[in-house]
Coordinates of C-alpha atoms in Angstrom, one line a residue:
M26 CA -19.5 17.0 12.2
R27 CA -21.7 19.7 10.6
N28 CA -23.1 17.2 8.2
P29 CA -24.3 13.7 9.0
R30 CA -23.0 12.4 5.7
L31 CA -19.4 11.6 4.8
L32 CA -17.6 11.5 1.4
C33 CA -15.3 8.5 1.8
L34 CA -12.2 9.6 -0.1
T35 CA -9.1 7.6 0.2
L36 CA -7.0 10.6 1.0
A37 CA -5.4 11.6 4.3
V38 CA -4.8 15.1 5.7
A39 CA -2.9 16.4 8.7
V40 CA -4.2 19.0 11.1
A41 CA -3.4 20.8 14.3
P42 CA -5.5 20.2 17.5
V43 CA -9.2 20.8 16.9
P44 CA -10.5 24.1 18.2
S45 CA -12.4 23.7 21.5
A46 CA -15.6 25.0 19.8
W47 CA -15.7 21.9 17.7
A48 CA -18.1 19.4 19.4
E49 CA -17.0 15.8 19.0
P50 CA -19.7 13.8 17.2
E51 CA -20.9 10.3 17.8
K52 CA -18.5 7.6 16.5
K53 CA -19.6 5.9 13.3
L54 CA -18.5 2.5 11.9
I55 CA -18.6 2.3 8.1
Q56 CA -18.4 -1.1 6.2
L57 CA -16.3 -1.4 3.0
G58 CA -15.4 -4.6 1.2
W59 CA -15.4 -6.9 -1.7
D60 CA -19.1 -7.5 -0.8
G61 CA -19.9 -3.8 -1.5
G62 CA -22.5 -3.3 -4.2
T63 CA -24.8 -1.0 -6.0
P64 CA -27.9 0.7 -4.5
G65 CA -29.8 -2.1 -6.1
K66 CA -28.0 -4.7 -4.0
M67 CA -28.8 -2.8 -0.9
L68 CA -32.5 -2.7 -1.9
A69 CA -32.4 -6.5 -2.2
N70 CA -30.9 -6.9 1.3
L71 CA -32.3 -3.8 3.0
E72 CA -34.0 -5.2 6.1
R73 CA -31.0 -7.5 6.8
M74 CA -28.5 -4.6 6.4
K75 CA -30.6 -2.4 8.7
A76 CA -30.1 -5.0 11.4
G77 CA -26.3 -5.0 11.0
P78 CA -23.8 -3.5 13.4
F79 CA -22.7 -0.7 11.0
D80 CA -23.8 3.0 10.7
G81 CA -23.3 2.9 6.9
Y82 CA -22.1 0.9 3.9
V83 CA -20.0 1.9 0.9
F84 CA -21.6 1.6 -2.5
K85 CA -19.5 0.3 -5.4
L86 CA -20.5 0.6 -9.0
P87 CA -20.0 -2.0 -11.9
E88 CA -17.4 -2.0 -14.6
V89 CA -18.0 0.0 -17.8
D90 CA -17.4 -1.5 -21.2
A91 CA -14.6 0.3 -23.0
D92 CA -13.3 0.3 -26.6
T93 CA -9.8 -0.5 -25.5
E94 CA -7.6 -3.5 -24.8
A95 CA -7.3 -2.4 -21.2
R96 CA -9.6 -3.9 -18.6
P97 CA -12.9 -1.9 -18.3
L98 CA -12.8 0.4 -15.3
P99 CA -15.7 0.7 -12.8
L100 CA -18.1 3.5 -13.1
Q101 CA -16.8 4.8 -9.8
N102 CA -13.4 5.6 -11.4
L103 CA -12.7 9.3 -11.8
F104 CA -9.6 9.6 -14.0
T105 CA -10.7 8.6 -17.5
T106 CA -9.7 10.5 -20.7
E107 CA -13.4 10.5 -21.8
P108 CA -16.2 10.9 -19.3
H109 CA -18.5 8.0 -18.4
P110 CA -21.9 8.4 -20.2
A111 CA -24.3 10.1 -17.9
A112 CA -27.0 7.5 -18.8
L113 CA -25.0 4.8 -17.1
F114 CA -25.7 6.5 -13.7
E115 CA -29.4 6.6 -14.2
P116 CA -30.4 3.1 -12.9
H117 CA -28.3 3.7 -9.8
L118 CA -29.8 7.1 -9.2
E119 CA -33.3 5.6 -9.4
D120 CA -32.4 2.8 -7.0
M121 CA -30.9 5.4 -4.6
R122 CA -34.1 7.4 -4.7
T123 CA -36.1 4.2 -3.9
L124 CA -33.8 3.5 -1.0
K125 CA -34.4 6.9 0.5
E126 CA -38.2 6.5 0.1
R127 CA -38.1 3.1 1.8
G128 CA -36.0 4.4 4.7
L129 CA -32.5 3.4 5.7
G130 CA -33.0 2.9 9.5
N131 CA -29.8 3.3 11.3
M132 CA -27.8 3.3 8.0
T133 CA -27.5 7.1 8.0
H134 CA -23.9 7.4 6.9
N135 CA -23.6 5.5 3.6
M136 CA -20.9 6.4 1.1
V137 CA -20.2 6.2 -2.6
K138 CA -16.8 4.7 -3.4
I139 CA -14.4 6.7 -5.7
W140 CA -11.4 5.3 -7.5
C141 CA -8.3 7.1 -8.6
T142 CA -7.0 4.8 -11.3
G143 CA -5.6 6.7 -14.2
R144 CA -6.2 5.4 -17.6
D145 CA -2.8 4.9 -19.3
G146 CA -1.8 8.4 -20.5
W147 CA -4.0 10.3 -18.2
D148 CA -2.3 13.7 -17.7
W149 CA -2.7 16.2 -14.9
F150 CA -1.7 19.0 -17.3
N151 CA -4.3 18.1 -19.9
D152 CA -7.5 20.2 -19.4
D153 CA -9.6 17.8 -21.5
H154 CA -8.6 14.9 -19.3
W155 CA -9.4 16.9 -16.2
A156 CA -12.8 17.9 -17.7
A157 CA -13.6 14.2 -18.2
A158 CA -12.6 13.5 -14.6
E159 CA -14.6 16.4 -13.3
E160 CA -17.7 15.3 -15.2
N161 CA -17.3 11.8 -13.7
W162 CA -16.9 13.4 -10.2
R163 CA -20.1 15.5 -10.6
N164 CA -22.1 12.5 -11.5
L165 CA -20.8 10.5 -8.6
V166 CA -21.4 13.4 -6.2
K167 CA -24.9 13.6 -7.5
L168 CA -25.5 9.9 -6.8
A169 CA -24.3 10.4 -3.3
S170 CA -26.5 13.5 -2.9
V171 CA -29.6 11.8 -4.0
G172 CA -29.2 9.1 -1.3
D173 CA -28.0 11.5 1.4
A174 CA -24.7 9.7 1.3
D175 CA -21.1 10.9 1.4
I176 CA -18.1 9.7 -0.6
M177 CA -15.1 7.4 0.1
F178 CA -12.0 8.2 -2.0
D179 CA -9.5 5.6 -2.8
P180 CA -6.2 6.9 -4.3
E181 CA -4.8 3.5 -5.0
S182 CA -4.5 2.4 -8.7
Y183 CA -6.0 -0.7 -10.1
Y184 CA -6.3 -2.6 -13.4
T185 CA -3.6 -0.7 -15.3
K186 CA 0.1 -0.7 -16.0
I187 CA 0.4 1.8 -13.2
E188 CA 1.2 -0.2 -10.2
P189 CA -0.8 0.4 -7.0
N190 CA 0.1 3.7 -5.3
Y191 CA 1.8 5.0 -8.5
F192 CA -0.9 7.4 -9.8
W193 CA 0.4 10.0 -7.3
V194 CA 4.1 9.5 -7.9
F195 CA 5.9 12.3 -9.7
N196 CA 8.7 10.3 -11.2
H197 CA 6.9 7.2 -12.4
Q198 CA 7.7 6.3 -16.1
D199 CA 4.0 6.0 -16.9
N200 CA 3.5 9.6 -15.9
P201 CA 3.3 11.4 -19.3
R202 CA 5.2 14.5 -18.4
A203 CA 7.7 13.2 -15.8
D204 CA 10.7 13.8 -18.1
E205 CA 9.7 17.4 -19.1
K206 CA 8.1 18.8 -15.9
T207 CA 9.7 19.4 -12.5
I208 CA 8.0 18.1 -9.3
G209 CA 7.3 21.7 -8.4
E210 CA 5.4 22.2 -11.7
Y211 CA 3.5 18.9 -11.0
E212 CA 2.7 20.0 -7.4
E213 CA 1.3 23.3 -8.7
V214 CA -1.1 21.8 -11.2
V215 CA -2.2 19.0 -8.8
R216 CA -2.9 21.6 -6.2
Q217 CA -5.0 23.5 -8.7
R218 CA -6.9 20.3 -9.5
G219 CA -7.6 19.8 -5.7
R220 CA -9.2 23.2 -5.6
Q221 CA -11.3 22.5 -8.7
F222 CA -12.3 19.1 -7.2
V223 CA -13.9 20.7 -4.1
R224 CA -15.3 23.6 -6.1
A225 CA -17.2 21.1 -8.2
L226 CA -18.4 19.2 -5.2
A227 CA -19.8 22.4 -3.6
E228 CA -21.7 23.2 -6.8
V229 CA -23.5 19.8 -6.7
D230 CA -24.0 19.4 -3.0
P231 CA -22.0 21.5 -0.4
D232 CA -23.2 19.2 2.5
I233 CA -21.1 16.3 1.4
D234 CA -17.9 15.4 3.3
I235 CA -14.9 13.2 2.3
L236 CA -13.4 10.2 4.1
S237 CA -10.0 9.4 2.7
M238 CA -8.6 5.9 3.2
Y239 CA -5.1 7.4 3.6
G240 CA -3.1 10.4 2.6
L241 CA -0.7 12.6 4.6
N242 CA -0.2 10.0 7.3
K243 CA 1.4 8.0 4.6
T244 CA 4.1 10.7 4.4
T245 CA 7.5 9.5 5.6
D246 CA 9.2 10.8 8.8
A247 CA 12.0 12.3 6.6
V248 CA 9.4 14.8 5.3
L249 CA 7.7 15.5 8.6
N250 CA 11.0 15.9 10.6
A251 CA 12.8 18.1 8.0
D252 CA 14.5 21.1 9.4
S253 CA 13.6 23.4 6.5
P254 CA 11.0 23.7 3.7
A255 CA 13.7 22.9 1.2
E256 CA 14.8 19.8 3.1
A257 CA 11.1 18.7 3.3
D258 CA 10.7 19.2 -0.5
A259 CA 13.7 17.1 -1.2
A260 CA 12.5 14.3 1.1
L261 CA 9.1 14.4 -0.4
E262 CA 10.5 14.1 -3.9
A263 CA 12.5 11.1 -2.9
Q264 CA 9.5 9.4 -1.2
L265 CA 8.6 6.3 -3.2
Y266 CA 4.8 6.6 -3.0
Y267 CA 2.2 9.4 -3.0
N268 CA 4.6 12.4 -3.3
L269 CA 2.0 14.3 -5.3
L270 CA -0.9 13.6 -2.9
P271 CA 0.0 16.4 -0.4
A272 CA -0.4 18.9 -3.1
F273 CA -3.9 17.6 -4.0
V274 CA -4.9 17.7 -0.3
A275 CA -3.5 21.2 0.0
G276 CA -5.8 22.3 -2.9
V277 CA -8.8 20.5 -1.3
L278 CA -8.3 22.3 2.0
E279 CA -7.7 25.7 0.4
E280 CA -11.0 25.6 -1.5
A281 CA -12.9 24.0 1.4
H282 CA -16.2 25.8 2.2
D283 CA -17.8 26.3 5.6
G284 CA -19.0 23.0 7.0
F285 CA -16.8 20.8 4.7
T286 CA -14.8 18.1 6.5
F287 CA -12.0 15.9 5.2
H288 CA -11.3 12.7 7.2
D289 CA -7.9 11.0 7.0
G290 CA -8.8 7.3 7.0
N291 CA -5.3 6.0 8.0
E292 CA -5.3 2.7 6.1
M293 CA -2.1 1.8 7.9
A294 CA -4.2 0.9 10.9
Y295 CA -5.1 -2.3 9.1
Y296 CA -2.0 -3.8 10.8
Y297 CA -2.2 -2.3 14.3
T298 CA -2.5 -4.7 17.3
S299 CA -2.1 -2.3 20.3
P300 CA -3.9 0.7 21.7
E301 CA -0.6 2.6 21.5
E302 CA -0.4 2.3 17.8
F303 CA -3.9 3.7 17.3
E304 CA -3.0 6.6 19.8
H305 CA 0.3 7.3 18.1
A306 CA -1.4 7.5 14.7
R307 CA -4.1 9.9 16.1
E308 CA -1.4 12.2 17.5
R309 CA 0.5 12.1 14.3
M310 CA -2.6 13.0 12.2
K311 CA -3.6 15.8 14.6
G312 CA -0.3 17.5 14.3
P313 CA 2.9 16.4 12.6
V314 CA 1.4 15.4 9.2
R315 CA 0.5 19.1 8.5
R316 CA 4.2 19.6 7.7
A317 CA 3.8 17.6 4.5
L318 CA 1.7 20.5 3.1
P319 CA 2.8 24.0 2.0
P320 CA 2.9 26.4 4.9
D321 CA 0.2 28.6 3.4
A322 CA -2.2 25.7 3.2
Q323 CA -1.8 24.7 6.8
K324 CA -4.0 27.4 8.1
H325 CA -7.1 25.5 6.8
F326 CA -6.4 22.3 8.8
D327 CA -8.2 23.1 12.0
D328 CA -11.5 23.9 10.3
H329 CA -11.6 21.0 7.8
Y330 CA -9.4 18.1 8.9
R331 CA -10.3 15.2 11.1
A332 CA -8.6 11.8 12.0
A333 CA -10.2 8.5 11.2
Q334 CA -9.0 4.9 11.6
A335 CA -9.3 1.5 9.8
I336 CA -9.9 -2.1 10.7
Y337 CA -8.9 -5.0 8.4
A338 CA -11.5 -7.5 9.5
S339 CA -10.5 -10.4 7.1
D340 CA -6.9 -10.4 8.3
L341 CA -8.0 -10.6 12.0
F342 CA -11.1 -12.8 11.8
P343 CA -11.5 -14.4 8.4
Y344 CA -14.4 -16.3 6.9
D345 CA -12.8 -19.7 7.8
A346 CA -10.5 -20.2 10.7
D347 CA -8.0 -22.0 8.4
D348 CA -7.9 -19.1 5.9
G349 CA -4.4 -17.7 5.3
A350 CA -3.4 -14.2 6.6
Y351 CA -2.2 -11.2 4.7
R352 CA -0.1 -9.6 7.5
A353 CA -1.5 -11.1 10.8
F354 CA 0.1 -14.5 10.4
F355 CA 0.3 -14.8 14.2
R356 CA -3.5 -15.0 14.1
T357 CA -3.4 -18.5 12.7
V358 CA -2.2 -19.9 16.0
M359 CA -4.9 -18.2 18.0
P360 CA -8.2 -20.0 18.9
R361 CA -11.2 -18.9 17.0
D362 CA -12.8 -17.1 20.0
R363 CA -9.6 -15.2 20.6
Q364 CA -9.5 -14.1 16.9
A365 CA -13.0 -12.7 17.5
E366 CA -11.7 -10.9 20.6
L367 CA -8.8 -9.4 18.5
L368 CA -11.3 -8.1 16.0
A369 CA -13.3 -6.5 18.9
H370 CA -10.1 -5.0 20.3
N371 CA -9.3 -3.3 17.0
V372 CA -12.9 -2.1 16.5
Y373 CA -12.9 -0.6 20.0
H374 CA -9.6 1.2 19.7
A375 CA -10.2 2.4 16.1
L376 CA -13.4 4.1 17.1
A377 CA -12.0 5.4 20.4
T378 CA -9.1 7.2 18.6
A379 CA -11.1 8.5 15.6
D380 CA -12.7 11.9 15.6
E381 CA -15.8 10.5 14.0
Y382 CA -15.3 7.6 11.6
A383 CA -13.7 4.2 11.6
W384 CA -14.0 2.1 8.5
Y385 CA -14.2 -1.7 8.5
Y386 CA -12.7 -3.5 5.5
N387 CA -13.3 -7.2 4.6
D388 CA -12.4 -9.2 1.5
G389 CA -12.7 -12.8 0.5
A390 CA -15.9 -14.7 1.0
I391 CA -17.4 -12.4 3.7
D392 CA -20.6 -10.7 2.6
N393 CA -22.1 -8.3 5.1
W394 CA -24.7 -7.3 2.6
T395 CA -26.3 -10.7 2.3
G396 CA -25.5 -11.8 5.8
D397 CA -22.9 -14.5 4.8
V398 CA -20.4 -13.7 7.6
P399 CA -18.5 -16.0 10.0
A400 CA -20.2 -16.8 13.3
G401 CA -19.3 -14.4 16.0
M402 CA -18.1 -11.5 13.7
H403 CA -21.1 -9.2 14.2
E404 CA -21.3 -10.1 17.9
A405 CA -17.6 -9.1 18.3
I406 CA -18.4 -5.7 16.7
R407 CA -21.4 -5.1 18.9
R408 CA -19.4 -6.1 22.0
A409 CA -16.7 -3.5 21.2
R410 CA -19.2 -0.8 20.4
G411 CA -21.2 -1.5 23.6
L412 CA -18.1 -1.1 25.8
L413 CA -17.2 2.1 24.1
E414 CA -20.6 3.6 24.3
A415 CA -20.8 2.7 28.0
G416 CA -17.5 4.4 28.6
E417 CA -15.9 1.2 29.7
P418 CA -12.3 0.2 28.9
F419 CA -11.5 -2.8 26.7
P420 CA -10.4 -5.8 28.8
P421 CA -6.6 -5.8 29.2
G422 CA -4.3 -8.5 28.0
M423 CA -4.8 -8.6 24.2
V424 CA -1.4 -7.0 23.5
A425 CA 0.4 -9.7 25.6
E426 CA -1.8 -12.3 23.9
V427 CA -0.8 -11.1 20.5
E428 CA 2.9 -11.0 21.4
A429 CA 2.7 -14.6 22.6
A430 CA 1.0 -15.6 19.4
K431 CA 3.6 -13.9 17.3
E432 CA 6.4 -15.7 19.2
A433 CA 4.6 -19.0 18.8
Y434 CA 4.1 -18.4 15.1
Q435 CA 7.7 -17.4 14.6
R436 CA 8.8 -20.6 16.3
Q437 CA 6.5 -22.5 14.1
V438 CA 7.6 -21.1 10.8
T439 CA 11.3 -20.2 11.4
G440 CA 12.0 -23.7 12.5
D441 CA 11.3 -24.8 8.9
L442 CA 12.8 -21.8 7.1
H443 CA 15.6 -22.5 4.7
I444 CA 18.1 -19.8 5.9
A445 CA 21.1 -20.0 3.7
T446 CA 24.6 -20.1 4.9
A447 CA 27.7 -20.2 2.7
D448 CA 31.3 -19.4 2.3
L449 CA 32.2 -16.1 0.7
T450 CA 35.0 -16.9 -1.7
S451 CA 37.7 -14.4 -2.1
V452 CA 39.1 -14.2 -5.7
S453 CA 42.5 -12.8 -6.7
T454 CA 41.3 -12.2 -10.2
P455 CA 37.8 -10.8 -10.4
P456 CA 35.3 -12.1 -13.0
R457 CA 34.8 -10.2 -16.1
I458 CA 31.3 -8.7 -15.9
D459 CA 29.9 -10.0 -19.2
G460 CA 27.3 -12.7 -18.3
D461 CA 29.7 -15.6 -18.9
V462 CA 29.2 -18.4 -16.4
D463 CA 32.4 -20.1 -17.5
D464 CA 34.7 -17.3 -16.2
A465 CA 37.6 -18.8 -14.3
A466 CA 36.7 -16.9 -11.1
W467 CA 33.3 -18.5 -10.9
K468 CA 34.8 -22.0 -11.1
E469 CA 36.3 -21.3 -7.6
T470 CA 32.9 -20.7 -6.1
Q471 CA 30.0 -22.9 -4.9
R472 CA 26.7 -23.0 -6.9
H473 CA 23.8 -22.4 -4.5
G474 CA 20.2 -23.4 -5.1
P475 CA 17.5 -24.1 -5.8
M476 CA 15.5 -21.1 -4.5
H477 CA 12.5 -21.2 -2.2
A478 CA 9.0 -19.7 -2.2
L479 CA 7.7 -17.7 0.8
S480 CA 7.1 -19.9 3.8
S481 CA 3.7 -18.3 4.2
N482 CA 2.8 -19.9 0.8
P483 CA 4.4 -23.3 1.1
T484 CA 2.4 -24.8 -1.8
D485 CA 3.6 -22.0 -4.1
Q486 CA 6.6 -23.8 -5.5
P487 CA 8.4 -22.4 -8.6
G488 CA 8.2 -24.1 -12.0
E489 CA 11.7 -22.8 -12.8
D490 CA 14.8 -22.8 -10.6
A491 CA 17.5 -20.2 -10.1
F492 CA 21.1 -20.7 -8.9
V493 CA 23.5 -18.3 -7.3
R494 CA 27.3 -17.9 -7.0
V495 CA 28.9 -15.2 -4.8
A496 CA 32.5 -14.0 -4.7
A497 CA 34.4 -11.0 -3.4
D498 CA 37.7 -9.1 -3.5
A499 CA 38.9 -6.0 -1.7
E500 CA 36.8 -3.7 -4.0
N501 CA 33.6 -5.5 -4.9
L502 CA 31.0 -8.1 -4.1
Y503 CA 30.3 -10.3 -7.2
V504 CA 27.0 -12.1 -7.8
L505 CA 26.1 -14.5 -10.6
V506 CA 22.5 -15.7 -11.0
E507 CA 21.4 -18.3 -13.5
A508 CA 17.6 -18.0 -14.0
M509 CA 16.4 -21.2 -15.6
D510 CA 13.6 -20.6 -18.1
D511 CA 12.2 -22.5 -21.0
R512 CA 10.3 -19.4 -22.3
T513 CA 13.1 -16.8 -22.7
D514 CA 11.4 -15.6 -25.8
H515 CA 8.4 -14.5 -23.7
L516 CA 10.0 -12.7 -20.8
D517 CA 8.1 -10.0 -19.1
L518 CA 10.1 -6.8 -19.3
R519 CA 9.1 -3.8 -17.2
G520 CA 10.6 -0.4 -16.4
D521 CA 11.7 2.3 -18.8
G522 CA 14.9 3.6 -17.3
R523 CA 16.7 3.5 -14.0
D524 CA 14.4 3.0 -10.9
G525 CA 11.4 2.1 -13.0
D526 CA 9.0 -0.7 -12.0
V527 CA 11.6 -3.4 -12.9
W528 CA 10.2 -5.7 -10.2
A529 CA 6.8 -5.9 -11.8
G530 CA 8.2 -8.2 -14.5
D531 CA 11.0 -10.9 -14.8
D532 CA 14.0 -9.7 -12.8
V533 CA 16.8 -10.7 -10.5
E534 CA 17.1 -8.9 -7.1
V535 CA 20.1 -8.7 -4.8
A536 CA 19.7 -7.3 -1.2
V537 CA 22.9 -6.5 0.8
S538 CA 22.9 -5.4 4.5
D539 CA 25.1 -2.7 5.9
P540 CA 27.6 -4.6 8.1
D541 CA 27.4 -2.0 10.8
N542 CA 23.7 -1.1 10.8
A543 CA 21.2 -3.9 10.9
D544 CA 18.3 -1.5 10.0
R545 CA 19.9 -0.4 6.7
F546 CA 20.3 -2.4 3.5
F547 CA 20.6 -1.9 -0.2
L548 CA 18.6 -3.3 -3.1
F549 CA 19.8 -3.9 -6.7
M550 CA 17.5 -5.2 -9.5
V551 CA 18.2 -6.2 -13.1
N552 CA 15.8 -7.4 -15.7
P553 CA 16.6 -9.5 -18.9
A554 CA 16.9 -6.2 -20.9
G555 CA 19.5 -4.9 -18.5
T556 CA 17.2 -2.2 -17.0
I557 CA 18.1 -1.5 -13.4
Y558 CA 16.7 -0.4 -10.1
D559 CA 18.6 0.5 -7.0
A560 CA 17.6 1.8 -3.6
E561 CA 18.7 2.3 0.0
L562 CA 16.2 1.0 2.5
R563 CA 15.9 1.6 6.2
V564 CA 13.7 -0.1 8.8
D565 CA 12.2 2.3 11.4
A566 CA 11.4 1.6 15.0
E567 CA 7.9 0.3 14.0
G568 CA 9.3 -2.1 11.4
E569 CA 8.2 0.0 8.5
L570 CA 10.5 0.3 5.4
S571 CA 11.5 3.5 3.7
F572 CA 13.0 3.7 0.3
D573 CA 15.5 6.1 -1.2
T574 CA 15.8 5.7 -5.0
G575 CA 16.5 9.1 -6.5
G576 CA 19.2 9.9 -4.0
Y577 CA 20.9 6.5 -4.2
D578 CA 22.5 5.9 -7.6
P579 CA 25.8 4.1 -7.0
D580 CA 28.1 3.1 -9.8
W581 CA 27.8 -0.7 -10.1
Q582 CA 28.3 -3.1 -13.0
R583 CA 25.9 -5.6 -14.5
A584 CA 25.6 -7.8 -17.6
V585 CA 22.9 -10.0 -18.9
E586 CA 23.0 -12.9 -21.3
V587 CA 19.8 -14.6 -22.5
H588 CA 20.0 -18.2 -23.7
D589 CA 17.3 -20.7 -24.9
D590 CA 17.0 -22.3 -21.5
R591 CA 18.1 -19.6 -19.0
W592 CA 19.1 -16.0 -18.6
V593 CA 22.2 -15.0 -16.7
V594 CA 22.8 -11.9 -14.6
E595 CA 26.3 -11.0 -13.5
I596 CA 26.8 -8.1 -11.0
A597 CA 29.7 -6.3 -9.4
I598 CA 28.7 -4.1 -6.4
P599 CA 31.4 -1.8 -4.8
W600 CA 31.7 -2.3 -1.1
S601 CA 31.4 1.5 -0.8
A602 CA 27.9 1.3 -2.1
V603 CA 26.7 -1.0 0.7
G604 CA 28.2 0.5 3.8
G605 CA 31.6 -1.0 3.5
R606 CA 33.3 -4.4 3.4
P607 CA 32.5 -6.7 6.4
R608 CA 35.4 -7.1 8.8
N609 CA 36.9 -10.5 9.4
D610 CA 34.6 -11.0 12.4
Q611 CA 31.5 -9.9 10.6
P612 CA 29.3 -12.0 8.3
L613 CA 28.0 -10.7 5.0
R614 CA 24.2 -10.7 5.2
M615 CA 22.5 -10.7 1.8
N616 CA 19.8 -12.4 -0.2
V617 CA 19.0 -13.0 -3.8
A618 CA 15.6 -13.3 -5.4
R619 CA 14.1 -14.0 -8.7
S620 CA 10.7 -12.5 -9.9
F621 CA 8.6 -14.4 -12.4
G622 CA 6.7 -11.5 -13.8
D623 CA 3.2 -12.0 -15.2
R624 CA 2.9 -15.8 -15.1
P625 CA 1.2 -18.3 -12.7
G626 CA 3.2 -19.4 -9.7
P627 CA 4.8 -17.9 -6.6
G628 CA 5.6 -14.5 -8.0
F629 CA 9.1 -14.7 -6.8
V630 CA 11.5 -17.0 -5.0
S631 CA 14.6 -16.3 -2.9
W632 CA 17.9 -18.0 -2.1
S633 CA 17.4 -17.6 1.7
Q634 CA 13.8 -18.2 2.5
T635 CA 11.7 -15.5 4.1
I636 CA 8.2 -15.6 5.6
D637 CA 6.1 -13.0 3.8
S638 CA 8.5 -10.6 2.2
F639 CA 11.8 -10.8 0.4
L640 CA 12.8 -7.5 2.2
T641 CA 13.4 -9.1 5.6
P642 CA 17.0 -8.7 6.6
A643 CA 16.7 -11.0 9.6
H644 CA 16.3 -13.9 7.2
F645 CA 19.0 -13.0 4.7
A646 CA 21.7 -15.5 4.0
E647 CA 24.9 -15.4 6.1
L648 CA 28.2 -15.6 4.3
R649 CA 31.6 -15.8 6.0
P650 CA 35.0 -15.9 4.4
A651 CA 36.0 -19.4 3.4
G652 CA 37.6 -21.2 6.3
N653 CA 36.3 -18.7 8.9

């Protein structure tokens, strides 16, 4: 690292092997979390924080009042249509100067958090909008510069209609120009903005670096393994999330000045539990991810790109032992001291496989700034760092311990899962797809229900039920869903056109597995307005899902009827759209869910219960022909 400071941007970049002339710097651990605060909060807790196990902390700035119905955005947010008043930064600049005068001890790598939430209507093509974002950017870089800090960049969207991850998606309906501009035109202007972004940084303080929470390592294998640039472009356009982010990163690297470094923070490491996962991510970031960028931008990787890693502390070692988990549900069956060892394991391997930075994220009640942390947390961090600094390996056995915990947890929860089984009724006369529950074909079928909340949230029971009927003939699969509701005049309707964010509101969802490929299934959604979403999904070797929406638009029928006490969805899906009709010896694996939109409760429920996600084919209902 040429500069001891880091700009913590939530972007990721891919690069080739680092030239041998580049000397590997000391490893740094940076703390980010809900507990993050202003420079004033650090002043109030300075001596305590100096004694902590981190090399730096991430500053977060307060919300700014806005003359709009939308929730106020934090001062750290870039993409506003009008710039934040410069006067709002002054108190934080003064506190940052005071911090520097008092001395930061070992906290030599603090960072200022940057958000990428676009105000509704923010437009990449609008020069006035960009000017507002650039003014915000310059003020935030100035704040970092005054405190000898760097910047942490978070590309995720918060607080707006735009769902998380969608600010960087070309074809999202909230994107103002998606219907009139091609993805190539979008990539060109976003790449230009990336160049302007780094140019503005260099004008304020060229010694600042960027740590991005994720970026190119989020790119799908379909992009990275494409056989030609045209194939890669098509795969990138079909990618559900962040398909504009590579263009921005390309611009950043093209404009990068001598000494500037961009760190890919690899947020996906939140969910790693083995050294091999960390190593694989490092290898991917050091080579293959460069293929997500235009060929003429790749020549800048070696000089300016580095790999970083992430640790999700609250998921591994929460404030209370009984706290629920986000992804690491297996952790709930591990003793408290072994949870601490799991945290140490991930800290060790994150730092070991990073070029320079690992960042440590916590949420919930944990507050590293005030010292309100669970007993043993900081000790686990220090133990991991001590082993690494001494050149000693981490004690073996954690991977096997995690696998045993996963098996124990699965036995614990799957024993209580309501996995649906049912007859698949064949009908000689298909139902008319008109939303009528009294069709003669449906009278031959069984009514299934009620539905179930996720087993990971057993107390989250729905206030409204939903019931399912299923039938089939040689051509189609037929599904009827009655969504009981006493407030059908207040349904939450989302999505403007096919493949919009239908799931964010009230909807019915049907998932159907390919009978010949357990790692492939198909998703169909309908909301009360009849707006639809469909996608082909695949599960890769690491259990990650990939979506194909734009390339999957089968011809299927649907109808919706809204009544005073329920709304009814009727669907006909051709067997050809879901991999073919199951043979006599094959079950039909499918599931049906209902989303409740913006209202209190479980969010969604499903016919066949799953643990933590509806999109879990292993827990789909099993249907066999009646009498088989």
